[in-house]
CSV table of C-alpha atoms and ligand atoms in Angstrom, one decimal:
chain,number,residue,atom,x,y,z
G,1,MET,CA,13.3,-31.5,-31.3
G,2,THR,CA,10.1,-33.4,-31.9
G,3,ALA,CA,8.0,-34.1,-28.9
G,4,SER,CA,7.0,-37.6,-27.9
G,5,ILE,CA,3.2,-38.0,-27.9
G,6,ILE,CA,1.6,-38.9,-24.6
G,7,ASP,CA,-1.1,-41.3,-25.8
G,8,GLY,CA,-4.1,-40.7,-23.5
G,9,LYS,CA,-6.2,-43.1,-25.5
G,10,ALA,CA,-3.9,-46.1,-24.9
G,11,PHE,CA,-3.3,-45.1,-21.2
G,12,ALA,CA,-7.1,-44.8,-20.6
G,13,ALA,CA,-7.6,-48.2,-22.1
G,14,SER,CA,-5.1,-49.7,-19.6
G,15,VAL,CA,-6.9,-47.9,-16.7
G,16,ARG,CA,-10.2,-49.3,-17.9
G,17,ASP,CA,-8.7,-52.8,-18.2
G,18,ASP,CA,-7.5,-52.5,-14.6
G,19,VAL,CA,-10.9,-51.2,-13.4
G,20,ALA,CA,-12.7,-54.0,-15.2
G,21,ALA,CA,-10.4,-56.7,-13.7
G,22,ARG,CA,-11.0,-55.3,-10.2
G,23,VAL,CA,-14.8,-55.0,-10.8
G,24,GLY,CA,-14.8,-58.7,-11.9
G,25,GLN,CA,-12.9,-59.7,-8.7
G,26,LEU,CA,-15.2,-57.6,-6.6
G,27,LYS,CA,-18.3,-59.2,-8.0
G,28,LYS,CA,-16.9,-62.7,-7.7
G,29,SER,CA,-15.8,-62.3,-4.1
G,30,THR,CA,-18.7,-60.2,-2.7
G,31,GLY,CA,-21.5,-60.2,-5.3
G,32,ILE,CA,-21.4,-56.3,-5.2
G,33,THR,CA,-21.6,-54.5,-8.5
G,34,PRO,CA,-20.5,-50.9,-8.5
G,35,GLY,CA,-23.2,-48.5,-9.8
G,36,LEU,CA,-22.8,-45.1,-11.4
G,37,ALA,CA,-25.8,-42.7,-11.7
G,38,VAL,CA,-25.5,-40.0,-14.3
G,39,VAL,CA,-28.0,-37.2,-14.3
G,40,LEU,CA,-28.6,-35.2,-17.5
G,41,VAL,CA,-30.8,-32.1,-17.5
G,42,GLY,CA,-31.9,-30.7,-20.8
G,43,GLU,CA,-30.8,-31.5,-24.4
G,44,ASP,CA,-27.3,-29.9,-24.7
G,45,PRO,CA,-25.8,-31.9,-27.7
G,46,ALA,CA,-22.3,-32.0,-26.3
G,47,SER,CA,-23.6,-33.2,-22.8
G,48,GLN,CA,-25.7,-35.9,-24.5
G,49,VAL,CA,-22.5,-37.2,-26.3
G,50,TYR,CA,-20.5,-37.2,-23.0
G,51,VAL,CA,-23.3,-39.0,-21.1
G,52,ARG,CA,-23.8,-41.6,-23.7
G,53,SER,CA,-20.1,-42.3,-23.7
G,54,LYS,CA,-19.9,-42.5,-19.9
G,55,GLY,CA,-22.8,-44.9,-19.8
G,56,LYS,CA,-21.3,-47.2,-22.5
G,57,GLN,CA,-17.9,-47.4,-20.8
G,58,THR,CA,-19.5,-47.9,-17.4
G,59,VAL,CA,-21.2,-51.0,-18.7
G,60,GLU,CA,-18.1,-52.2,-20.6
G,61,VAL,CA,-16.1,-52.4,-17.3
G,62,GLY,CA,-18.9,-54.4,-15.7
G,63,MET,CA,-20.5,-51.8,-13.6
G,64,ASN,CA,-24.2,-50.8,-13.6
G,65,SER,CA,-25.1,-47.5,-15.3
G,66,TYR,CA,-28.2,-45.6,-14.3
G,67,GLU,CA,-29.1,-42.7,-16.6
G,68,HIS,CA,-31.6,-40.1,-15.5
G,69,LYS,CA,-32.6,-37.8,-18.4
G,70,LEU,CA,-34.6,-34.9,-17.2
G,71,GLY,CA,-36.4,-32.1,-19.1
G,72,ALA,CA,-34.7,-28.7,-19.2
G,73,ASP,CA,-37.7,-27.2,-17.3
G,74,ILE,CA,-37.3,-29.5,-14.2
G,75,SER,CA,-37.7,-27.6,-11.0
G,76,GLU,CA,-34.8,-27.4,-8.5
G,77,ALA,CA,-36.9,-29.1,-5.9
G,78,ASP,CA,-37.5,-32.1,-8.1
G,79,LEU,CA,-33.8,-32.3,-9.1
G,80,LEU,CA,-32.8,-32.2,-5.4
G,81,ALA,CA,-35.4,-34.9,-4.6
G,82,LEU,CA,-33.8,-37.2,-7.3
G,83,ILE,CA,-30.4,-36.6,-5.8
G,84,GLU,CA,-31.6,-37.4,-2.4
G,85,SER,CA,-33.1,-40.7,-3.6
G,86,LEU,CA,-29.8,-41.5,-5.3
G,87,ASN,CA,-27.9,-40.7,-2.1
G,88,ASP,CA,-30.1,-43.2,-0.3
G,89,ASP,CA,-29.9,-45.9,-2.9
G,90,PRO,CA,-27.4,-48.6,-1.8
G,91,ALA,CA,-27.0,-49.8,-5.5
G,92,VAL,CA,-25.7,-46.3,-6.5
G,93,HIS,CA,-22.0,-45.8,-5.5
G,94,GLY,CA,-21.3,-42.8,-7.7
G,95,ILE,CA,-23.5,-39.8,-8.7
G,96,LEU,CA,-22.5,-37.4,-11.5
G,97,VAL,CA,-24.6,-34.4,-12.5
G,98,GLN,CA,-23.6,-33.4,-16.0
G,99,LEU,CA,-22.7,-29.7,-16.1
G,100,PRO,CA,-23.6,-27.1,-17.2
G,101,LEU,CA,-27.2,-27.1,-15.8
G,102,PRO,CA,-29.9,-24.8,-17.2
G,103,LYS,CA,-29.7,-21.3,-15.8
G,104,HIS,CA,-32.7,-21.6,-13.4
G,105,LEU,CA,-30.9,-24.3,-11.4
G,106,ASN,CA,-28.2,-23.4,-8.9
G,107,GLU,CA,-25.3,-25.6,-9.7
G,108,ASP,CA,-23.6,-25.1,-6.3
G,109,LEU,CA,-26.7,-26.1,-4.5
G,110,VAL,CA,-27.2,-29.2,-6.6
G,111,ILE,CA,-23.6,-30.4,-6.5
G,112,ASN,CA,-23.4,-29.9,-2.7
G,113,ALA,CA,-26.6,-31.9,-2.3
G,114,ILE,CA,-24.7,-35.0,-3.5
G,115,ASN,CA,-23.4,-37.3,-0.7
G,116,PRO,CA,-19.7,-36.4,-0.7
G,117,ALA,CA,-18.9,-40.2,-0.6
G,118,LYS,CA,-20.7,-40.6,-3.9
G,119,ASP,CA,-19.4,-37.4,-5.5
G,120,VAL,CA,-17.3,-39.1,-8.1
G,121,ASP,CA,-16.7,-35.8,-9.9
G,122,GLY,CA,-15.0,-34.4,-6.8
G,123,PHE,CA,-16.9,-31.1,-7.0
G,124,HIS,CA,-18.6,-31.2,-3.5
G,125,LEU,CA,-17.3,-28.6,-1.1
G,126,SER,CA,-16.1,-31.4,1.3
G,127,ASN,CA,-14.0,-33.0,-1.4
G,128,VAL,CA,-12.6,-29.6,-2.5
G,129,GLY,CA,-11.6,-28.9,1.1
G,130,LEU,CA,-10.1,-32.4,1.6
G,131,LEU,CA,-8.0,-32.0,-1.6
G,132,GLY,CA,-6.9,-28.5,-0.6
G,133,THR,CA,-5.7,-29.8,2.7
G,134,GLY,CA,-4.0,-32.9,1.3
G,135,GLN,CA,-6.4,-35.4,2.7
G,136,ASP,CA,-8.0,-38.4,1.0
G,137,SER,CA,-10.8,-37.1,-1.3
G,138,MET,CA,-12.7,-37.8,-4.5
G,139,VAL,CA,-10.4,-36.1,-7.0
G,140,PRO,CA,-11.9,-34.4,-10.1
G,141,CYS,CA,-11.6,-36.7,-13.0
G,142,THR,CA,-9.9,-34.4,-15.6
G,143,PRO,CA,-7.1,-33.1,-13.4
G,144,LEU,CA,-6.6,-36.7,-12.0
G,145,GLY,CA,-6.2,-38.0,-15.5
G,146,CYS,CA,-3.6,-35.2,-16.3
G,147,LEU,CA,-1.7,-36.1,-13.1
G,148,MET,CA,-1.6,-39.8,-14.0
G,149,MET,CA,-0.2,-39.0,-17.4
G,150,LEU,CA,2.4,-36.7,-15.9
G,151,ARG,CA,3.5,-39.3,-13.2
G,152,GLU,CA,3.7,-42.0,-15.9
G,153,HIS,CA,5.9,-39.8,-18.1
G,154,HIS,CA,8.1,-38.2,-15.4
G,155,GLY,CA,8.1,-40.6,-12.4
G,156,SER,CA,8.6,-38.0,-9.7
G,157,LEU,CA,7.3,-34.5,-10.3
G,158,SER,CA,9.1,-33.1,-7.2
G,159,GLY,CA,10.7,-29.7,-7.7
G,160,LEU,CA,9.5,-29.2,-11.3
G,161,GLU,CA,8.1,-25.8,-12.3
G,162,ALA,CA,4.4,-26.2,-13.4
G,163,VAL,CA,2.2,-23.5,-15.0
G,164,VAL,CA,-1.5,-24.2,-15.1
G,165,VAL,CA,-3.2,-21.8,-17.5
G,166,GLY,CA,-6.9,-21.5,-16.3
G,167,ARG,CA,-8.3,-21.2,-12.8
G,168,SER,CA,-11.7,-22.9,-13.1
G,169,ASN,CA,-13.1,-24.9,-10.2
G,170,ILE,CA,-13.3,-28.1,-12.3
G,171,VAL,CA,-9.9,-28.1,-14.0
G,172,GLY,CA,-7.4,-25.3,-13.2
G,173,LYS,CA,-7.7,-25.1,-9.4
G,174,PRO,CA,-7.8,-28.8,-8.6
G,175,MET,CA,-5.0,-29.4,-11.1
G,176,ALA,CA,-2.8,-26.9,-9.3
G,177,GLN,CA,-3.6,-28.6,-5.9
G,178,LEU,CA,-2.6,-32.0,-7.3
G,179,LEU,CA,0.7,-30.6,-8.7
G,180,LEU,CA,1.4,-28.9,-5.4
G,181,GLY,CA,0.7,-32.2,-3.7
G,182,ASP,CA,3.3,-33.8,-5.9
G,183,SER,CA,5.8,-31.0,-4.8
G,184,CYS,CA,5.8,-29.0,-8.0
G,185,THR,CA,6.4,-25.2,-7.8
G,186,VAL,CA,3.0,-24.1,-9.2
G,187,THR,CA,1.9,-21.0,-10.9
G,188,ILE,CA,-1.8,-20.5,-11.9
G,189,ALA,CA,-2.2,-18.2,-14.8
G,190,HIS,CA,-5.6,-16.7,-16.0
G,191,SER,CA,-7.1,-14.0,-18.2
G,192,ARG,CA,-5.5,-11.2,-16.1
G,193,THR,CA,-2.0,-12.7,-16.0
G,194,LYS,CA,0.6,-10.3,-17.5
G,195,ASN,CA,3.2,-11.5,-20.0
G,196,LEU,CA,1.5,-14.9,-20.2
G,197,ALA,CA,4.0,-16.2,-22.8
G,198,ASP,CA,6.9,-15.4,-20.4
G,199,VAL,CA,5.2,-17.1,-17.5
G,200,VAL,CA,4.5,-20.2,-19.6
G,201,ARG,CA,8.1,-20.2,-20.9
G,202,ARG,CA,9.3,-20.9,-17.3
G,203,ALA,CA,7.5,-24.1,-17.1
G,204,ASP,CA,8.8,-27.7,-17.1
G,205,ILE,CA,5.1,-28.7,-17.1
G,206,VAL,CA,2.4,-26.7,-18.9
G,207,VAL,CA,-1.3,-27.6,-18.3
G,208,ALA,CA,-3.5,-25.6,-20.7
G,209,ALA,CA,-7.2,-25.4,-19.6
G,210,VAL,CA,-8.4,-22.2,-21.2
G,211,GLY,CA,-11.0,-23.0,-23.8
G,212,ARG,CA,-9.3,-20.8,-26.5
G,213,PRO,CA,-8.4,-22.7,-29.7
G,214,GLU,CA,-4.6,-23.1,-30.2
G,215,MET,CA,-3.9,-20.0,-28.0
G,216,ILE,CA,-0.6,-21.3,-26.6
G,217,LYS,CA,2.1,-21.2,-29.2
G,218,GLY,CA,5.3,-23.2,-29.7
G,219,ASP,CA,7.5,-20.2,-28.9
G,220,TRP,CA,5.9,-20.0,-25.5
G,221,ILE,CA,7.1,-23.5,-24.6
G,222,LYS,CA,10.5,-24.1,-22.9
G,223,PRO,CA,12.5,-26.6,-24.9
G,224,GLY,CA,11.9,-30.1,-23.5
G,225,ALA,CA,8.8,-29.2,-21.4
G,226,THR,CA,5.8,-31.5,-21.0
G,227,VAL,CA,2.6,-30.1,-22.4
G,228,ILE,CA,-0.8,-31.3,-21.2
G,229,ASP,CA,-3.6,-29.9,-23.3
G,230,VAL,CA,-7.0,-30.0,-21.6
G,231,GLY,CA,-8.8,-27.8,-24.1
G,232,ILE,CA,-11.5,-29.2,-26.4
G,233,ASN,CA,-12.5,-26.7,-29.1
G,234,ARG,CA,-14.5,-27.3,-32.2
G,235,VAL,CA,-13.3,-25.1,-35.1
G,236,ALA,CA,-14.2,-24.8,-38.8
G,237,ALA,CA,-12.3,-27.2,-41.1
G,238,PRO,CA,-12.9,-26.0,-44.6
G,239,GLU,CA,-10.1,-28.3,-45.9
G,240,LYS,CA,-12.4,-31.2,-44.9
G,241,GLY,CA,-15.3,-29.8,-46.9
G,242,GLU,CA,-17.9,-27.1,-46.5
G,243,GLY,CA,-19.4,-26.8,-43.0
G,244,LYS,CA,-17.0,-29.5,-41.6
G,245,THR,CA,-15.4,-29.0,-38.2
G,246,ARG,CA,-12.5,-30.6,-36.3
G,247,LEU,CA,-11.4,-30.6,-32.6
G,248,VAL,CA,-8.3,-28.7,-31.5
G,249,GLY,CA,-6.9,-28.0,-28.1
G,250,ASP,CA,-5.8,-24.8,-26.3
G,251,VAL,CA,-2.2,-25.4,-27.6
G,252,ASP,CA,-1.1,-24.9,-31.1
G,253,PHE,CA,0.0,-28.5,-31.5
G,254,ALA,CA,2.0,-28.2,-34.7
G,255,SER,CA,4.4,-25.5,-33.3
G,256,ALA,CA,4.4,-26.8,-29.7
G,257,ALA,CA,5.3,-30.3,-30.7
G,258,LYS,CA,8.6,-29.0,-32.4
G,259,VAL,CA,9.7,-27.6,-29.0
G,260,ALA,CA,8.2,-29.7,-26.2
G,261,GLY,CA,9.7,-32.9,-24.9
G,262,ALA,CA,6.2,-34.5,-24.7
G,263,ILE,CA,2.7,-33.4,-25.5
G,264,THR,CA,-0.9,-34.7,-25.4
G,265,PRO,CA,-2.8,-34.6,-28.6
G,266,VAL,CA,-6.4,-33.4,-29.0
G,267,PRO,CA,-8.3,-35.6,-29.5
G,268,GLY,CA,-6.8,-38.6,-27.9
G,269,GLY,CA,-5.1,-37.1,-24.9
G,270,VAL,CA,-6.8,-35.8,-21.8
G,271,GLY,CA,-10.4,-36.6,-22.9
G,272,PRO,CA,-10.3,-40.4,-22.7
G,273,MET,CA,-8.5,-40.2,-19.4
G,274,THR,CA,-11.3,-38.2,-17.9
G,275,ILE,CA,-13.8,-41.0,-18.4
G,276,ALA,CA,-11.4,-43.6,-17.3
G,277,CYS,CA,-10.8,-41.7,-14.0
G,278,LEU,CA,-14.6,-41.5,-13.5
G,279,LEU,CA,-14.8,-45.2,-13.6
G,280,SER,CA,-11.9,-45.6,-11.3
G,281,ASN,CA,-13.5,-43.1,-8.9
G,282,THR,CA,-16.8,-45.0,-8.9
G,283,LEU,CA,-14.9,-48.2,-8.0
G,284,THR,CA,-13.1,-46.4,-5.2
G,285,ALA,CA,-16.4,-45.0,-3.9
G,286,CYS,CA,-17.9,-48.5,-4.0
G,287,CYS,CA,-15.0,-50.0,-2.1
G,288,ARG,CA,-15.1,-47.2,0.5
G,289,ALA,CA,-18.8,-47.8,1.0
G,290,ASN,CA,-18.2,-51.5,1.5
G,291,PRO,CA,-15.0,-51.7,3.6
G,292,GLU,CA,-15.0,-55.5,3.5
G,293,THR,CA,-14.1,-55.2,-0.2
G,294,SER,CA,-10.8,-53.5,0.4
G,295,ALA,CA,-9.0,-56.4,-1.4
G,296,ALA,CA,-10.8,-55.5,-4.7
D,1,LIG,P1,-13.5,-22.2,-17.9
D,1,LIG,O1,-14.1,-21.3,-19.0
D,1,LIG,O2,-14.3,-22.4,-16.7
D,1,LIG,O3,-12.1,-21.5,-17.5
D,1,LIG,C1,-11.2,-21.0,-18.4
D,1,LIG,C2,-10.1,-20.4,-17.7
D,1,LIG,O4,-9.2,-19.9,-18.7
D,1,LIG,C3,-10.5,-19.2,-16.8
D,1,LIG,O5,-9.8,-19.3,-15.6
D,1,LIG,C4,-10.0,-18.0,-17.6
D,1,LIG,O6,-9.5,-16.9,-16.8
D,1,LIG,C5,-8.8,-18.6,-18.4
D,1,LIG,N1,-8.6,-17.8,-19.6
D,1,LIG,C6,-9.6,-17.5,-20.5
D,1,LIG,N2,-9.0,-16.7,-21.5
D,1,LIG,C7,-7.7,-16.6,-21.2
D,1,LIG,C8,-6.6,-15.9,-21.8
D,1,LIG,N3,-6.7,-15.3,-23.0
D,1,LIG,N4,-5.4,-16.0,-21.2
D,1,LIG,C9,-5.3,-16.7,-20.0
D,1,LIG,N5,-6.3,-17.3,-19.4
D,1,LIG,C10,-7.5,-17.3,-20.0
D,1,LIG,O7,-13.1,-23.5,-18.7
D,1,LIG,P2,-12.8,-25.0,-18.0
D,1,LIG,O8,-11.7,-25.0,-17.1
D,1,LIG,O9,-14.1,-25.6,-17.7
D,1,LIG,O10,-12.3,-25.7,-19.4
D,1,LIG,C11,-11.1,-25.3,-20.1
D,1,LIG,C12,-11.0,-26.1,-21.4
D,1,LIG,O11,-10.9,-27.5,-21.0
D,1,LIG,C13,-12.2,-26.0,-22.3
D,1,LIG,O12,-11.7,-26.1,-23.6
D,1,LIG,C14,-13.0,-27.3,-22.0
D,1,LIG,O13,-13.8,-27.7,-23.1
D,1,LIG,C15,-11.9,-28.2,-21.7
D,1,LIG,N6,-12.3,-29.3,-20.8
D,1,LIG,C16,-11.9,-30.6,-21.2
D,1,LIG,C17,-12.2,-31.7,-20.4
D,1,LIG,C18,-11.6,-33.0,-20.9
D,1,LIG,O14,-12.1,-34.0,-20.4
D,1,LIG,N7,-10.6,-33.0,-21.7
D,1,LIG,C19,-12.9,-31.6,-19.2
D,1,LIG,C20,-13.2,-30.2,-18.8
D,1,LIG,C21,-12.9,-29.1,-19.7
D,1,LIG,P3,-10.5,-16.1,-15.8
D,1,LIG,O15,-10.7,-17.0,-14.7
D,1,LIG,O16,-9.6,-14.9,-15.5
D,1,LIG,O17,-11.7,-15.8,-16.6
């Protein structure tokens, strides 16, 4: 069997088109433009690339993008003061603090200082609690993108066996909550899980969010299963020339694609969906802040 490829890039483009159309309608009918503020602390090269890409796509769908680039030595008090001013700014509907933060800053404190209604990453304790209890919340962008692709591929997920490998607060745990919400039977695996290959082999749906290049092999995959690869790992690619690198996921794509029914590639799978969901969350936050816009 050769798996069908779940094209996250194309799906993300359709989500962005939909967001752009709704933003256009919103502006026309109410004069309100959704605004996303992104806060970047320090000079981490990967974070800089993500922030640039988020800002560019925000503008492309017709929203306002406000970038706040702060020195790595900013004090916690000054960062919290910035967040408070963004919380109070009516032109800002979504606030995203790019993680990781430098060590001297308490990430939990900073994230929980964001107004939960503007927490478009869905990491604030209130949103975590709402998601965990099945209530309307801001849903973290990466797991939301994964869920959208799974729903598009399967229709109903009810009753399917899902194994999420990874239990981080930003991917693994919210992913498991979302799958549970769609009535999957969910197992969360992690670094202490025994017989991981056997656990993964049970799954109709595998979500890999581990951060270990190509760890999940084809012979761990149940024939016909759907594989969502969240991992983004940069590895050496001597075949492309000295010092060159390439991106790979947490799944060994070549062997898994021979067994799975469907699989996301890396790059071009989960990554593009993450930013598309961020834009969608920002529009949602804007509409909730302005209930008269509910038609948008
Ligand atoms: P974390 O490092 O926070 O979590 C990794 C998880 O994997 C942990 O729960 C850890 O278990 C588990 N793990 C580590 N090693 C093993 C192992 N050998 N066997 C089983 N489980 C293991 O990572 P994130 O959740 O933040 O990210 C995961 C991956 O997803 C990374 O590659 C990251 O770059 C990528 N990512 C991609 C995004 C996208 O937009 N596509 C967005 C966010 C992340 P334990 O808890 O026991 O330590």
